[in-house]
Amino acid sequence: FTLEEFKLTHGTNLYETSSNTNLKQTIEDCIKSRSSAIYTSYSTTKNNQQIWLQTTLTPIVSTEGKLIKLVAIDSDVTKIKEAEEEILMQKQEITDSIQYASRIQSALLPPADFLCKYMDSYFILNKPRDIVSGDFYWISENSTHIYIAAADCTGHGVPGAFMSLLGITFLNEIMAIHSEISTGNILDQLKNSVIKSLHQSGTDDGDIKRDIVRDGMDMAMIALNKSNNQLQYSGANNPLYLVREYNGSIPSIDKEPSVIINNTQLFEFKADKMPIGLHYNDTEDTFTTNQIELSAGDSLYMFSDGYVDQFGGELGKKFKSKAFKELMVTNNHLSMSEIKQLLDDTHNKWKGDKEQIDDILVLGIRI
């Protein structure tokens, strides 16, 4: 259109002809601030072609600061808008697919109330960083034991979720084959299955293995004996915390506590320093099965590293394991459900307006 043609076709009132509903406010802000403003609108050409226009509105003022006129320059941004709409549509399709994948992943996890059949007091705090998670928990049983695991797969989001599906599938296969099996043996077989399925290999170069596919998972696994207070624990890089209220009558544990506050002690059972998967300096052939005698009132915690690695606080530092341990010990008098809420609230307060950097998984069990 020429200007005259535009006036004849659309009139002279911009407020009535523009498709931008915020045009009036934009013009008022432009005049008030005496600075340029940019807005977009949908329009039709002389040939009835629908286009997107980006208008730069600039106020022209006198030396005394009085408004003389407004100059509007239109640019055709149709191709940019169409590209933006296509990207948004593709993003929505991808998001919908991941949302569906999240439902599949959730369906493979044991229901949160699954442990109700075996114990009265426990919690599962599961906070994925993205829609799907690289952290997962797993629960199974045989005639003598209840098996519980908390795992942290390589990566997060979609890559981590794929690895978690492998882990859950292999664990279920192992339990289907063996009627009696130790936690260490389970991790051994799981490690072999992951290495084989991912075709992991390394070539020796002196004492260093190179070209290794480092995908895998860290894991803490326990097996609770159904008939007594014996517990098995095995760990692939991830430890087990046991918090015990000591009153003199409870059997002692043959190791030094990591934290003591009043009469409450936290014992850390360290994991074997190797993941589920191939890694550098892979010299340990098998995972250790630790035997622990439990007492009524003991609290057990398994977790991924997402909680302690979260940046936050006034200085933007990591939360760290020391603060996590002290949180468990000082609040051991609370119920498991209250501790779960405390952990969630503490994390949110610590994180503040920062992004969650990793998936978070914490399992708590009280004997």
Short mmCIF file of N, CA and C in Angstrom, two decimals, residues 8 25 27 34-35 39 50 52 105 123 147 150 155 165 188-189 228-229 273 322 346:
data_model
loop_
_atom_site.label_atom_id
_atom_site.label_comp_id
_atom_site.label_asym_id
_atom_site.label_seq_id
_atom_site.Cartn_x
_atom_site.Cartn_y
_atom_site.Cartn_z
N LEU A 8 -7.27 4.93 2.81
CA LEU A 8 -8.57 4.64 2.20
C LEU A 8 -9.07 3.25 2.60
N GLN A 25 -1.14 1.44 24.75
CA GLN A 25 -0.21 1.55 25.87
C GLN A 25 1.22 1.73 25.36
N ILE A 27 2.20 3.20 22.55
CA ILE A 27 2.37 4.58 22.07
C ILE A 27 2.47 5.55 23.25
N ARG A 34 9.95 9.26 25.72
CA ARG A 34 10.69 9.92 24.64
C ARG A 34 11.76 8.98 24.05
N SER A 35 11.43 7.70 23.98
CA SER A 35 12.36 6.72 23.42
C SER A 35 11.60 5.78 22.49
N TYR A 39 6.88 -2.98 18.41
CA TYR A 39 5.76 -3.89 18.60
C TYR A 39 5.49 -4.63 17.30
N GLN A 50 -1.42 -12.30 4.01
CA GLN A 50 -1.32 -12.03 5.45
C GLN A 50 0.15 -12.09 5.87
N TRP A 52 3.27 -10.67 9.00
CA TRP A 52 3.59 -10.11 10.31
C TRP A 52 4.48 -8.89 10.10
N GLN A 105 8.06 -44.31 32.53
CA GLN A 105 9.07 -44.47 33.57
C GLN A 105 8.43 -44.61 34.95
N PHE A 123 10.02 -43.00 53.71
CA PHE A 123 9.64 -41.97 52.74
C PHE A 123 10.49 -42.13 51.49
N TYR A 147 14.46 -56.33 49.15
CA TYR A 147 15.58 -55.64 48.51
C TYR A 147 15.13 -54.22 48.11
N ALA A 150 18.62 -47.52 45.62
CA ALA A 150 18.52 -46.14 45.12
C ALA A 150 19.67 -45.93 44.15
N GLY A 155 24.15 -38.91 33.70
CA GLY A 155 23.31 -37.91 33.07
C GLY A 155 21.97 -37.75 33.76
N LEU A 165 15.93 -47.21 32.75
CA LEU A 165 15.10 -48.31 32.25
C LEU A 165 15.93 -49.59 32.11
N ASP A 188 27.15 -57.18 41.14
CA ASP A 188 28.10 -57.80 40.20
C ASP A 188 27.42 -58.16 38.89
N GLN A 189 26.27 -58.82 38.99
CA GLN A 189 25.57 -59.24 37.79
C GLN A 189 25.00 -58.05 37.03
N ASN A 228 14.74 -61.52 60.99
CA ASN A 228 15.59 -60.97 62.07
C ASN A 228 16.03 -59.56 61.71
N ASN A 229 16.94 -59.01 62.46
CA ASN A 229 17.39 -57.63 62.26
C ASN A 229 18.67 -57.53 61.44
N LYS A 273 34.49 -48.27 45.52
CA LYS A 273 34.78 -47.15 44.62
C LYS A 273 34.77 -47.59 43.17
N LYS A 322 28.21 -32.88 54.71
CA LYS A 322 28.29 -32.57 56.14
C LYS A 322 26.98 -31.98 56.64
N THR A 346 14.04 -27.67 53.14
CA THR A 346 15.43 -27.22 53.26
C THR A 346 16.07 -27.05 51.89
#
